[in-house]
Amino acid sequence: MRDDYVHGYSEREAVRLVDQAKTLAPLMHHDTSYPEGSRVLEAGCGVGAQTITLARNSPQAEITSVDISKPSLNHAKALIQSEGISNVQFQTADIMELPYEDETFDHVFICFVLEHLPNPVGALLSLKRVLKKGGSITVIEGDHGSCYFHPETEEAVKAWQCLIKVQTDLNCNPLMGRELYPLLNEAGFEDIQIDPRVVYVDESKGELVDGFIKKTIIAMVEGVKDQSIDSGFITPETWDKGIQDLHRSAEPSGTFFYNFFKGTAKK
Amino acid sequence: MRDDYVHGYSEREAVRLVDQAKTLAPLMHHDTSYPEGSRVLEAGCGVGAQTITLARNSPQAEITSVDISKPSLNHAKALIQSEGISNVQFQTADIMELPYEDETFDHVFICFVLEHLPNPVGALLSLKRVLKKGGSITVIEGDHGSCYFHPETEEAVKAWQCLIKVQTDLNCNPLMGRELYPLLNEAGFEDIQIDPRVVYVDESKGELVDGFIKKTIIAMVEGVKDQSIDSGFITPETWDKGIQDLHRSAEPSGTFFYNFFKGTAKK
């Protein structure tokens, strides 16, 4: 387990991830549903933010959710129990060394995980090994280079770019979304379909102004404040002005744009 | 007529604009169709790149296409004639001083024009004046800040940013897409709906690799080469490397992303 991992290890971050997942569930999950009796592997479930929706949308599927982090898994277990969901088993496992026979699962689901792995093609190959021939993989990633907003100020852009720099320094890939096609291709998957999922927010989209811009995006940026200032990416003054300016995109005259990518492919 | 206008005054640029419009027609126009007998104003038709599709999708509507530039209008007329389209009238007119009575038109269509106008809200108010109460306006714009690609190199990003800088120097707004909602709102339109239209290209989307990345996007960037170098935005060496790198996004391991915005509203 890596101590420098970027998401999911504080209670506050866990709350943010679950908030984010709730806001984005219709956009990201509406077309993912697995049939009765099918065996589904959720790889890198973290604190269970996606697990709830995954399990609810496929109540007759048998879901196995794994993560390398025991604290995260404990959080996920408690969350799933509190929601009264019963079709999920949890297991501690490293995606690179999955404790399953070849061709164990009918489907694989992996969301916001590849961005954190030093060898994403290796991870996809490992997932492919435990996937049955003809089975599907579903991969969801964001792309922090896809974000823009109005009004756009120099300070707001700088604060946003700190997020990219901090994640890059942690050996994450904050621009993963745009790479899904070549990565799935390199891992030898077939019938690859990449579907951009746009989150566009203006005054008319009330719940997203709060749930996405403020609770998901600005909260995520605020999470890298200390690392950004300590690393010299930004001054405290520019940071404060940048965060203040980002909030202007949530005002009635502002707009905000971010793009997620959902990829599906077959073995 | 402004001599420094950025699009449409050379034959080569006219060809590029028509190529672009053909490639993007399904994405941008599929849900725009006006009923029999309705009077439609196309404001700023330029060389007629959008007029062809607009007229074909609404063969029973009476379309009036205006532009401030006579050379562009002549090109548009010849294009429409050569396509055998007969439901379009052309007129030289300044959007800010339209030669029509109040409430003349049932619908207004304006595509890739607001980005070039110094007073976009004034233009929208002028269009609103000639629109009947309850009539619709459809506005399409790009946003050059929405573009990203894989692989991303420093030089490719710099070459791309030259496009934004050159257009900004020409008093255009290359980030217009994200402003459609606040602008329509400020002009007093109602029921504003902004719909992002994503162009995402990977190896599996054959015709877009050529029609969009190469003929639309890279051709557009190449059009600002001289101004970019003359203005000192970029060195010739960085420019050449940047263009070369942009082409890598059109290779099998590359991806490309751009976002258009289609807005509709009512008077």
Short mmCIF file of C-alpha atoms in Angstrom, two decimals:
data_model
loop_
_atom_site.label_atom_id
_atom_site.label_comp_id
_atom_site.label_asym_id
_atom_site.label_seq_id
_atom_site.Cartn_x
_atom_site.Cartn_y
_atom_site.Cartn_z
CA MET A 1 0.00 0.00 0.00
CA ARG A 2 1.33 3.39 -0.98
CA ASP A 3 1.13 6.04 1.70
CA ASP A 4 1.26 8.85 -0.83
CA TYR A 5 -1.91 7.72 -2.58
CA VAL A 6 -3.98 10.71 -3.52
CA HIS A 7 -7.60 9.79 -2.78
CA GLY A 8 -9.61 8.01 -0.18
CA TYR A 9 -7.51 7.84 2.98
CA SER A 10 -9.13 10.50 5.09
CA GLU A 11 -12.70 10.58 6.28
CA ARG A 12 -13.16 13.97 4.62
CA GLU A 13 -11.87 12.63 1.30
CA ALA A 14 -14.10 9.56 1.62
CA VAL A 15 -17.12 11.80 2.07
CA ARG A 16 -16.07 13.82 -0.99
CA LEU A 17 -15.72 10.68 -3.11
CA VAL A 18 -19.15 9.40 -2.12
CA ASP A 19 -20.69 12.85 -2.77
CA GLN A 20 -19.02 12.89 -6.18
CA ALA A 21 -20.21 9.39 -7.03
CA LYS A 22 -23.82 10.25 -6.11
CA THR A 23 -23.76 13.36 -8.27
CA LEU A 24 -22.25 11.54 -11.23
CA ALA A 25 -24.04 8.19 -10.90
CA PRO A 26 -26.70 8.85 -13.58
CA LEU A 27 -24.06 10.07 -16.06
CA MET A 28 -21.52 7.32 -15.46
CA HIS A 29 -23.62 4.25 -14.52
CA HIS A 30 -26.96 4.49 -16.34
CA ASP A 31 -25.85 2.09 -19.09
CA THR A 32 -23.99 -0.45 -16.93
CA SER A 33 -26.13 -3.35 -15.76
CA TYR A 34 -25.02 -6.98 -15.46
CA PRO A 35 -27.37 -9.96 -15.84
CA GLU A 36 -28.55 -12.34 -13.12
CA GLY A 37 -25.88 -14.71 -11.89
CA SER A 38 -23.02 -13.04 -13.72
CA ARG A 39 -19.74 -12.73 -11.83
CA VAL A 40 -18.46 -9.17 -11.79
CA LEU A 41 -15.09 -7.97 -10.53
CA GLU A 42 -14.88 -4.40 -9.34
CA ALA A 43 -11.16 -3.66 -9.29
CA GLY A 44 -9.99 -0.96 -6.90
CA CYS A 45 -13.29 -0.24 -5.16
CA GLY A 46 -11.66 2.15 -2.68
CA VAL A 47 -14.15 3.44 -0.11
CA GLY A 48 -17.05 1.93 -2.07
CA ALA A 49 -18.16 5.15 -3.72
CA GLN A 50 -19.01 3.38 -7.02
CA THR A 51 -19.86 0.02 -5.44
CA ILE A 52 -23.25 1.21 -4.17
CA THR A 53 -24.49 2.18 -7.63
CA LEU A 54 -22.86 -0.79 -9.32
CA ALA A 55 -24.59 -3.22 -6.95
CA ARG A 56 -27.96 -1.43 -7.09
CA ASN A 57 -27.97 -1.44 -10.91
CA SER A 58 -27.23 -5.18 -11.04
CA PRO A 59 -29.02 -6.60 -8.00
CA GLN A 60 -28.91 -10.19 -9.34
CA ALA A 61 -25.21 -10.14 -10.24
CA GLU A 62 -22.51 -11.46 -7.90
CA ILE A 63 -20.09 -8.63 -7.37
CA THR A 64 -16.58 -9.06 -5.99
CA SER A 65 -15.01 -5.74 -5.03
CA VAL A 66 -11.29 -5.71 -4.32
CA ASP A 67 -8.88 -3.07 -3.13
CA ILE A 68 -5.26 -3.05 -2.01
CA SER A 69 -6.10 -0.92 1.05
CA LYS A 70 -7.68 -2.50 4.12
CA PRO A 71 -8.83 0.84 5.62
CA SER A 72 -10.62 1.67 2.37
CA LEU A 73 -12.20 -1.78 2.20
CA ASN A 74 -13.43 -1.45 5.78
CA HIS A 75 -15.05 1.84 4.84
CA ALA A 76 -16.60 0.25 1.74
CA LYS A 77 -17.97 -2.71 3.74
CA ALA A 78 -19.57 -0.42 6.32
CA LEU A 79 -21.08 1.74 3.57
CA ILE A 80 -22.56 -1.21 1.69
CA GLN A 81 -23.96 -2.72 4.90
CA SER A 82 -25.53 0.58 5.91
CA GLU A 83 -27.25 0.72 2.50
CA GLY A 84 -28.66 -2.79 2.94
CA ILE A 85 -26.88 -4.16 -0.16
CA SER A 86 -26.13 -7.89 -0.06
CA ASN A 87 -24.71 -8.91 -3.45
CA VAL A 88 -21.14 -7.68 -2.89
CA GLN A 89 -18.19 -9.62 -1.49
CA PHE A 90 -15.04 -7.75 -0.52
CA GLN A 91 -11.47 -8.98 -0.73
CA THR A 92 -8.08 -7.38 -0.14
CA ALA A 93 -6.12 -7.77 -3.36
CA ASP A 94 -3.49 -6.12 -5.51
CA ILE A 95 -4.75 -5.61 -9.07
CA MET A 96 -1.34 -6.67 -10.36
CA GLU A 97 -1.53 -10.02 -8.54
CA LEU A 98 -5.17 -10.97 -8.41
CA PRO A 99 -5.85 -14.10 -6.32
CA TYR A 100 -8.18 -15.63 -8.94
CA GLU A 101 -7.92 -18.35 -11.57
CA ASP A 102 -7.76 -17.36 -15.23
CA GLU A 103 -11.19 -16.57 -16.73
CA THR A 104 -13.05 -16.35 -13.41
CA PHE A 105 -15.25 -13.32 -14.13
CA ASP A 106 -17.88 -12.52 -16.73
CA HIS A 107 -17.29 -8.78 -16.45
CA VAL A 108 -14.77 -6.36 -15.01
CA PHE A 109 -15.50 -2.82 -13.81
CA ILE A 110 -12.75 -0.35 -12.90
CA CYS A 111 -13.41 3.29 -12.16
CA PHE A 112 -10.94 6.08 -11.29
CA VAL A 113 -8.17 3.54 -10.64
CA LEU A 114 -5.89 3.34 -13.69
CA GLU A 115 -4.90 6.98 -13.18
CA HIS A 116 -3.19 5.96 -9.93
CA LEU A 117 -1.24 2.97 -11.23
CA PRO A 118 2.37 3.14 -12.44
CA ASN A 119 1.72 0.43 -15.05
CA PRO A 120 -1.84 0.76 -16.38
CA VAL A 121 -1.30 -1.64 -19.29
CA GLY A 122 0.03 -4.23 -16.84
CA ALA A 123 -3.10 -3.73 -14.73
CA LEU A 124 -5.35 -4.16 -17.78
CA LEU A 125 -3.49 -7.35 -18.74
CA SER A 126 -3.93 -8.67 -15.20
CA LEU A 127 -7.67 -7.92 -15.35
CA LYS A 128 -7.87 -9.53 -18.79
CA ARG A 129 -6.36 -12.71 -17.38
CA VAL A 130 -9.19 -13.21 -14.88
CA LEU A 131 -11.86 -12.19 -17.43
CA LYS A 132 -13.66 -14.90 -19.43
CA LYS A 133 -13.22 -14.88 -23.20
CA GLY A 134 -16.00 -12.73 -24.66
CA GLY A 135 -16.44 -10.96 -21.30
CA SER A 136 -16.54 -7.19 -21.01
CA ILE A 137 -14.40 -4.62 -19.29
CA THR A 138 -15.75 -1.19 -18.37
CA VAL A 139 -13.23 1.52 -17.54
CA ILE A 140 -14.08 5.01 -16.29
CA GLU A 141 -11.57 7.82 -15.94
CA GLY A 142 -11.52 11.59 -15.74
CA ASP A 143 -9.10 13.91 -17.49
CA HIS A 144 -8.01 16.99 -15.59
CA GLY A 145 -6.78 18.57 -18.81
CA SER A 146 -10.40 18.66 -20.00
CA CYS A 147 -11.53 21.20 -17.43
CA TYR A 148 -12.37 24.79 -18.23
CA PHE A 149 -14.66 27.43 -16.85
CA HIS A 150 -16.03 30.94 -17.19
CA PRO A 151 -14.89 33.41 -16.08
CA GLU A 152 -11.35 32.18 -16.62
CA THR A 153 -8.70 34.00 -14.60
CA GLU A 154 -4.97 33.36 -14.51
CA GLU A 155 -5.10 32.51 -10.80
CA ALA A 156 -7.97 30.04 -11.17
CA VAL A 157 -6.13 28.25 -13.99
CA LYS A 158 -2.98 28.14 -11.85
CA ALA A 159 -4.84 26.67 -8.87
CA TRP A 160 -6.41 24.07 -11.16
CA GLN A 161 -3.03 23.20 -12.67
CA CYS A 162 -1.69 22.54 -9.17
CA LEU A 163 -4.00 19.55 -9.06
CA ILE A 164 -2.37 18.20 -12.22
CA LYS A 165 1.15 18.89 -10.93
CA VAL A 166 0.58 17.34 -7.49
CA GLN A 167 -0.96 14.19 -8.96
CA THR A 168 1.84 13.92 -11.52
CA ASP A 169 4.39 14.24 -8.70
CA LEU A 170 2.63 11.33 -6.96
CA ASN A 171 3.18 9.24 -10.13
CA CYS A 172 -0.48 9.46 -11.02
CA ASN A 173 -1.72 10.33 -14.50
CA PRO A 174 -4.31 13.10 -14.21
CA LEU A 175 -4.75 13.05 -18.02
CA MET A 176 -5.75 9.38 -18.12
CA GLY A 177 -9.13 9.80 -19.86
CA ARG A 178 -7.66 10.62 -23.24
CA GLU A 179 -5.44 7.53 -23.06
CA LEU A 180 -8.12 4.90 -22.53
CA TYR A 181 -8.34 3.89 -26.17
CA PRO A 182 -4.60 3.37 -26.75
CA LEU A 183 -4.20 1.59 -23.39
CA LEU A 184 -7.07 -0.85 -23.96
CA ASN A 185 -5.75 -1.39 -27.46
CA GLU A 186 -2.24 -2.08 -26.21
CA ALA A 187 -3.61 -4.59 -23.70
CA GLY A 188 -5.21 -6.47 -26.59
CA PHE A 189 -8.87 -5.83 -25.87
CA GLU A 190 -11.32 -5.81 -28.80
CA ASP A 191 -14.40 -3.82 -29.82
CA ILE A 192 -13.13 -0.82 -27.87
CA GLN A 193 -15.68 1.96 -27.54
CA ILE A 194 -14.73 5.18 -25.77
CA ASP A 195 -17.60 7.43 -24.84
CA PRO A 196 -16.88 10.92 -23.54
CA ARG A 197 -19.26 11.90 -20.73
CA VAL A 198 -19.46 15.63 -20.42
CA VAL A 199 -20.37 17.46 -17.25
CA TYR A 200 -21.42 20.95 -18.28
CA VAL A 201 -22.79 23.23 -15.61
CA ASP A 202 -24.55 26.57 -15.93
CA GLU A 203 -27.07 28.40 -13.78
CA SER A 204 -29.94 26.28 -15.12
CA LYS A 205 -28.45 23.05 -13.72
CA GLY A 206 -29.07 23.76 -10.06
CA GLU A 207 -28.01 20.53 -8.37
CA LEU A 208 -24.73 20.30 -10.33
CA VAL A 209 -23.63 23.79 -9.30
CA ASP A 210 -23.43 22.59 -5.72
CA GLY A 211 -22.86 18.83 -6.17
CA PHE A 212 -20.28 19.03 -8.93
CA ILE A 213 -18.51 22.41 -9.01
CA LYS A 214 -18.38 22.96 -5.27
CA LYS A 215 -18.48 19.53 -3.60
CA THR A 216 -16.59 17.56 -6.24
CA ILE A 217 -14.29 19.88 -8.14
CA ILE A 218 -13.37 22.74 -5.83
CA ALA A 219 -13.19 20.31 -2.89
CA MET A 220 -10.76 18.17 -4.90
CA VAL A 221 -8.57 21.18 -5.73
CA GLU A 222 -8.64 22.35 -2.12
CA GLY A 223 -7.32 18.93 -1.13
CA VAL A 224 -3.94 19.69 -2.71
CA LYS A 225 -3.48 23.14 -1.16
CA ASP A 226 -0.65 22.21 1.23
CA GLN A 227 1.31 20.10 -1.28
CA SER A 228 0.95 22.84 -3.92
CA ILE A 229 2.28 25.59 -1.69
CA ASP A 230 4.96 23.37 -0.10
CA SER A 231 6.16 22.31 -3.56
CA GLY A 232 6.35 25.93 -4.69
CA PHE A 233 3.82 25.43 -7.49
CA ILE A 234 1.88 28.46 -6.30
CA THR A 235 2.02 31.23 -3.68
CA PRO A 236 -0.53 31.30 -0.86
CA GLU A 237 -1.91 34.60 -2.26
CA THR A 238 -2.37 33.23 -5.77
CA TRP A 239 -3.92 30.09 -4.32
CA ASP A 240 -6.52 32.03 -2.33
CA LYS A 241 -7.40 34.23 -5.32
CA GLY A 242 -7.55 31.12 -7.57
CA ILE A 243 -9.98 29.27 -5.29
CA GLN A 244 -12.07 32.43 -4.93
CA ASP A 245 -12.16 32.76 -8.73
CA LEU A 246 -13.10 29.10 -9.22
CA HIS A 247 -16.14 29.79 -7.06
CA ARG A 248 -17.20 32.46 -9.59
CA SER A 249 -17.85 29.68 -12.13
CA ALA A 250 -20.61 28.52 -9.74
CA GLU A 251 -22.28 31.94 -9.77
CA PRO A 252 -25.24 32.68 -12.08
CA SER A 253 -23.00 34.23 -14.75
CA GLY A 254 -20.48 31.38 -14.65
CA THR A 255 -20.14 28.05 -16.46
CA PHE A 256 -18.05 24.96 -15.84
CA PHE A 257 -16.97 22.04 -18.00
CA TYR A 258 -15.30 18.70 -17.26
CA ASN A 259 -15.06 15.53 -19.26
CA PHE A 260 -15.10 11.95 -18.09
CA PHE A 261 -14.43 8.98 -20.34
CA LYS A 262 -16.26 5.67 -20.19
CA GLY A 263 -14.65 2.88 -22.16
CA THR A 264 -15.97 -0.59 -22.83
CA ALA A 265 -14.22 -3.45 -24.58
CA LYS A 266 -14.32 -7.21 -24.99
CA LYS A 267 -11.73 -9.90 -24.34
CA MET B 1 -16.26 45.11 -43.24
CA ARG B 2 -13.18 44.28 -41.21
CA ASP B 3 -10.07 43.39 -43.17
CA ASP B 4 -8.53 41.55 -40.25
CA TYR B 5 -11.36 39.04 -40.02
CA VAL B 6 -10.01 35.62 -39.30
CA HIS B 7 -12.03 33.20 -41.42
CA GLY B 8 -13.45 32.95 -44.89
CA TYR B 9 -11.64 35.44 -47.10
CA SER B 10 -9.33 33.17 -49.01
CA GLU B 11 -10.34 30.36 -51.33
CA ARG B 12 -8.26 27.93 -49.26
CA GLU B 13 -10.00 29.01 -46.06
CA ALA B 14 -13.40 28.75 -47.76
CA VAL B 15 -12.61 25.17 -48.76
CA ARG B 16 -11.55 24.41 -45.16
CA LEU B 17 -14.76 25.86 -43.76
CA VAL B 18 -16.93 23.80 -46.11
CA ASP B 19 -14.89 20.65 -45.33
CA GLN B 20 -15.35 21.33 -41.62
CA ALA B 21 -19.07 21.91 -42.00
CA LYS B 22 -19.54 18.63 -43.92
CA THR B 23 -17.64 16.67 -41.27
CA LEU B 24 -19.57 18.24 -38.43
CA ALA B 25 -23.02 18.47 -40.04
CA PRO B 26 -24.48 15.35 -38.38
CA LEU B 27 -23.23 16.45 -34.95
CA MET B 28 -24.29 20.09 -35.19
CA HIS B 29 -27.40 20.05 -37.41
CA HIS B 30 -29.22 16.75 -36.85
CA ASP B 31 -31.73 18.30 -34.46
CA THR B 32 -32.35 21.58 -36.30
CA SER B 33 -35.28 21.46 -38.72
CA TYR B 34 -37.77 24.25 -39.36
CA PRO B 35 -41.38 23.70 -40.46
CA GLU B 36 -42.92 24.46 -43.85
CA GLY B 37 -43.40 28.13 -44.52
CA SER B 38 -41.44 29.33 -41.49
CA ARG B 39 -39.19 32.32 -42.03
CA VAL B 40 -35.64 31.64 -40.86
CA LEU B 41 -32.80 34.14 -40.60
CA GLU B 42 -29.27 32.78 -40.88
CA ALA B 43 -27.10 35.56 -39.48
CA GLY B 44 -23.51 35.68 -40.70
CA CYS B 45 -23.66 32.91 -43.30
CA GLY B 46 -20.10 33.60 -44.49
CA VAL B 47 -19.17 31.41 -47.46
CA GLY B 48 -22.32 29.30 -46.99
CA ALA B 49 -20.66 26.42 -45.20
CA GLN B 50 -23.64 25.90 -42.83
CA THR B 51 -26.27 27.20 -45.27
CA ILE B 52 -26.22 24.01 -47.35
CA THR B 53 -27.13 21.76 -44.43
CA LEU B 54 -29.54 24.27 -42.93
CA ALA B 55 -31.47 24.52 -46.21
CA ARG B 56 -31.41 20.77 -46.89
CA ASN B 57 -32.75 19.95 -43.40
CA SER B 58 -35.63 22.42 -43.79
CA PRO B 59 -36.51 22.26 -47.49
CA GLN B 60 -39.93 23.87 -46.97
CA ALA B 61 -38.70 26.77 -44.85
CA GLU B 62 -37.89 30.18 -46.33
CA ILE B 63 -34.31 30.92 -45.37
CA THR B 64 -32.75 34.37 -45.51
CA SER B 65 -28.97 34.25 -45.15
CA VAL B 66 -27.15 37.50 -44.49
CA ASP B 67 -23.52 38.46 -44.19
CA ILE B 68 -21.61 41.72 -43.96
CA SER B 69 -19.11 40.59 -46.60
CA LYS B 70 -20.03 40.68 -50.30
CA PRO B 71 -17.17 38.37 -51.38
CA SER B 72 -18.32 35.75 -48.85
CA LEU B 73 -21.95 36.12 -49.95
CA ASN B 74 -20.95 35.67 -53.59
CA HIS B 75 -19.18 32.48 -52.63
CA ALA B 76 -22.22 31.32 -50.67
CA LYS B 77 -24.57 32.06 -53.57
CA ALA B 78 -22.42 30.10 -56.02
CA LEU B 79 -22.18 27.19 -53.58
CA ILE B 80 -25.93 27.02 -52.99
CA GLN B 81 -26.65 27.26 -56.72
CA SER B 82 -24.18 24.51 -57.51
CA GLU B 83 -25.96 22.28 -54.97
CA GLY B 84 -29.35 22.94 -56.57
CA ILE B 85 -30.83 24.46 -53.42
CA SER B 86 -33.63 26.98 -54.01
CA ASN B 87 -35.09 27.98 -50.62
CA VAL B 88 -32.38 30.49 -49.65
CA GLN B 89 -32.31 34.23 -50.29
CA PHE B 90 -29.10 36.16 -49.68
CA GLN B 91 -28.73 39.73 -48.51
CA THR B 92 -25.78 41.89 -47.53
CA ALA B 93 -26.42 43.07 -43.99
CA ASP B 94 -24.69 44.02 -40.76
CA ILE B 95 -26.02 41.96 -37.85
CA MET B 96 -25.95 45.10 -35.70
CA GLU B 97 -28.23 46.99 -38.13
CA LEU B 98 -30.49 44.41 -39.71
CA PRO B 99 -32.67 45.83 -42.50
CA TYR B 100 -35.83 44.12 -41.24
CA GLU B 101 -38.92 45.14 -39.31
CA ASP B 102 -39.31 44.01 -35.71
CA GLU B 103 -40.57 40.42 -35.38
CA THR B 104 -39.99 39.45 -39.01
CA PHE B 105 -38.62 35.93 -38.48
CA ASP B 106 -39.94 32.77 -36.84
CA HIS B 107 -36.45 31.48 -36.13
CA VAL B 108 -32.86 32.69 -36.06
CA PHE B 109 -29.77 30.55 -36.68
CA ILE B 110 -26.25 31.83 -36.04
CA CYS B 111 -23.18 29.59 -36.21
CA PHE B 112 -19.52 30.48 -35.56
CA VAL B 113 -20.28 34.21 -35.71
CA LEU B 114 -20.58 35.59 -32.17
CA GLU B 115 -16.92 34.70 -31.55
CA HIS B 116 -15.95 37.35 -34.14
CA LEU B 117 -18.13 40.20 -32.89
CA PRO B 118 -16.91 42.89 -30.50
CA ASN B 119 -20.36 43.15 -28.91
CA PRO B 120 -22.01 39.72 -28.85
CA VAL B 121 -24.81 40.77 -26.50
CA GLY B 122 -25.60 43.69 -28.82
CA ALA B 123 -25.74 41.25 -31.73
CA LEU B 124 -28.08 38.94 -29.81
CA LEU B 125 -30.33 41.90 -28.94
CA SER B 126 -30.40 42.92 -32.62
CA LEU B 127 -31.36 39.36 -33.61
CA LYS B 128 -33.99 39.29 -30.86
CA ARG B 129 -35.54 42.45 -32.27
CA VAL B 130 -36.28 40.82 -35.66
CA LEU B 131 -37.41 37.54 -34.04
CA LYS B 132 -41.13 36.97 -33.41
CA LYS B 133 -42.26 36.54 -29.81
CA GLY B 134 -42.08 32.82 -29.01
CA GLY B 135 -39.63 32.27 -31.86
CA SER B 136 -36.38 30.37 -31.37
CA ILE B 137 -32.74 31.25 -31.66
CA THR B 138 -30.07 28.59 -32.27
CA VAL B 139 -26.47 29.53 -31.59
CA ILE B 140 -23.45 27.33 -32.30
CA GLU B 141 -19.94 28.11 -31.17
CA GLY B 142 -16.66 26.32 -30.55
CA ASP B 143 -14.32 26.84 -27.62
CA HIS B 144 -10.62 26.62 -28.35
CA GLY B 145 -9.91 26.20 -24.65
CA SER B 146 -11.73 22.86 -24.82
CA CYS B 147 -9.16 21.18 -27.03
CA TYR B 148 -6.76 18.51 -25.85
CA PHE B 149 -5.01 15.55 -27.35
CA HIS B 150 -2.73 12.60 -26.77
CA PRO B 151 0.21 12.56 -26.90
CA GLU B 152 0.44 16.03 -25.42
CA THR B 153 3.76 17.79 -25.97
CA GLU B 154 4.80 21.26 -24.88
CA GLU B 155 5.30 22.34 -28.50
CA ALA B 156 1.91 21.06 -29.68
CA VAL B 157 0.20 22.91 -26.82
CA LYS B 158 2.14 26.07 -27.70
CA ALA B 159 1.16 25.86 -31.39
CA TRP B 160 -2.46 25.35 -30.38
CA GLN B 161 -2.33 28.31 -28.00
CA CYS B 162 -1.10 30.51 -30.87
CA LEU B 163 -4.55 30.07 -32.40
CA ILE B 164 -6.11 31.45 -29.22
CA LYS B 165 -3.62 34.33 -29.03
CA VAL B 166 -3.96 35.35 -32.70
CA GLN B 167 -7.75 35.30 -32.55
CA THR B 168 -7.71 37.27 -29.29
CA ASP B 169 -5.42 39.86 -30.93
CA LEU B 170 -8.00 40.16 -33.73
CA ASN B 171 -10.62 41.02 -31.07
CA CYS B 172 -12.26 37.65 -31.48
CA ASN B 173 -13.25 35.45 -28.54
CA PRO B 174 -11.90 31.94 -29.14
CA LEU B 175 -13.44 30.81 -25.81
CA MET B 176 -16.98 31.78 -26.83
CA GLY B 177 -18.61 28.36 -26.33
CA ARG B 178 -18.49 28.48 -22.54
CA GLU B 179 -20.12 31.95 -22.59
CA LEU B 180 -23.25 31.10 -24.55
CA TYR B 181 -25.45 30.67 -21.50
CA PRO B 182 -24.55 33.95 -19.78
CA LEU B 183 -24.72 35.88 -23.09
CA LEU B 184 -28.16 34.56 -24.06
CA ASN B 185 -29.28 35.21 -20.52
CA GLU B 186 -27.97 38.77 -20.58
CA ALA B 187 -29.78 39.39 -23.88
CA GLY B 188 -33.03 38.39 -22.19
CA PHE B 189 -33.77 35.12 -23.99
CA GLU B 190 -35.78 32.46 -22.16
CA ASP B 191 -35.74 28.67 -21.90
CA ILE B 192 -32.00 28.64 -22.60
CA GLN B 193 -30.60 25.17 -23.20
CA ILE B 194 -26.89 24.73 -23.82
CA ASP B 195 -25.85 21.38 -25.22
CA PRO B 196 -22.14 20.51 -25.43
CA ARG B 197 -21.34 18.61 -28.62
CA VAL B 198 -18.16 16.65 -28.21
CA VAL B 199 -15.90 15.62 -31.04
CA TYR B 200 -13.75 12.81 -29.72
CA VAL B 201 -11.46 11.05 -32.17
CA ASP B 202 -9.48 7.85 -31.81
CA GLU B 203 -8.23 5.26 -34.27
CA SER B 204 -11.68 3.62 -34.49
CA LYS B 205 -13.29 6.78 -35.90
CA GLY B 206 -11.69 6.68 -39.33
CA GLU B 207 -13.38 9.54 -41.18
CA LEU B 208 -12.91 11.99 -38.29
CA VAL B 209 -9.15 11.39 -38.13
CA ASP B 210 -8.83 12.90 -41.58
CA GLY B 211 -11.92 15.14 -41.75
CA PHE B 212 -11.65 16.63 -38.29
CA ILE B 213 -8.11 16.43 -36.90
CA LYS B 214 -6.28 17.05 -40.16
CA LYS B 215 -8.62 19.02 -42.43
CA THR B 216 -10.43 21.04 -39.76
CA ILE B 217 -8.18 21.43 -36.74
CA ILE B 218 -4.59 21.25 -37.94
CA ALA B 219 -5.54 23.21 -41.08
CA MET B 220 -7.04 25.91 -38.85
CA VAL B 221 -3.91 26.09 -36.69
CA GLU B 222 -1.69 26.20 -39.77
CA GLY B 223 -3.67 29.21 -40.94
CA VAL B 224 -2.21 31.36 -38.15
CA LYS B 225 1.43 30.36 -38.70
CA ASP B 226 2.64 33.69 -40.09
CA GLN B 227 0.81 35.87 -37.57
CA SER B 228 2.04 33.66 -34.70
CA ILE B 229 5.68 33.89 -35.72
CA ASP B 230 5.48 37.57 -36.70
CA SER B 231 3.88 38.41 -33.34
CA GLY B 232 6.62 36.52 -31.49
CA PHE B 233 4.17 34.06 -29.91
CA ILE B 234 6.34 31.14 -31.03
CA THR B 235 9.64 30.45 -32.79
CA PRO B 236 9.63 28.83 -36.25
CA GLU B 237 11.35 25.74 -34.80
CA THR B 238 8.80 25.31 -31.99
CA TRP B 239 6.01 25.87 -34.52
CA ASP B 240 7.25 23.12 -36.83
CA LYS B 241 7.71 20.68 -33.96
CA GLY B 242 4.26 21.63 -32.59
CA ILE B 243 2.49 20.97 -35.90
CA GLN B 244 4.39 17.72 -36.30
CA ASP B 245 3.33 16.69 -32.78
CA LEU B 246 -0.30 17.63 -33.42
CA HIS B 247 -0.24 15.17 -36.31
CA ARG B 248 0.70 12.43 -33.83
CA SER B 249 -2.78 12.74 -32.31
CA ALA B 250 -4.06 11.49 -35.69
CA GLU B 251 -1.90 8.37 -35.53
CA PRO B 252 -3.29 5.03 -34.30
CA SER B 253 -1.99 5.58 -30.74
CA GLY B 254 -3.31 9.16 -30.58
CA THR B 255 -6.60 10.71 -29.49
CA PHE B 256 -8.13 14.15 -29.96
CA PHE B 257 -10.90 16.05 -28.23
CA TYR B 258 -12.76 19.28 -29.01
CA ASN B 259 -16.03 20.64 -27.75
CA PHE B 260 -18.65 22.64 -29.57
CA PHE B 261 -21.67 24.20 -27.90
CA LYS B 262 -25.16 24.35 -29.36
CA GLY B 263 -27.52 26.69 -27.58
CA THR B 264 -31.23 27.17 -28.14
CA ALA B 265 -33.51 29.71 -26.55
CA LYS B 266 -36.87 31.42 -26.97
CA LYS B 267 -37.83 35.09 -27.21
#
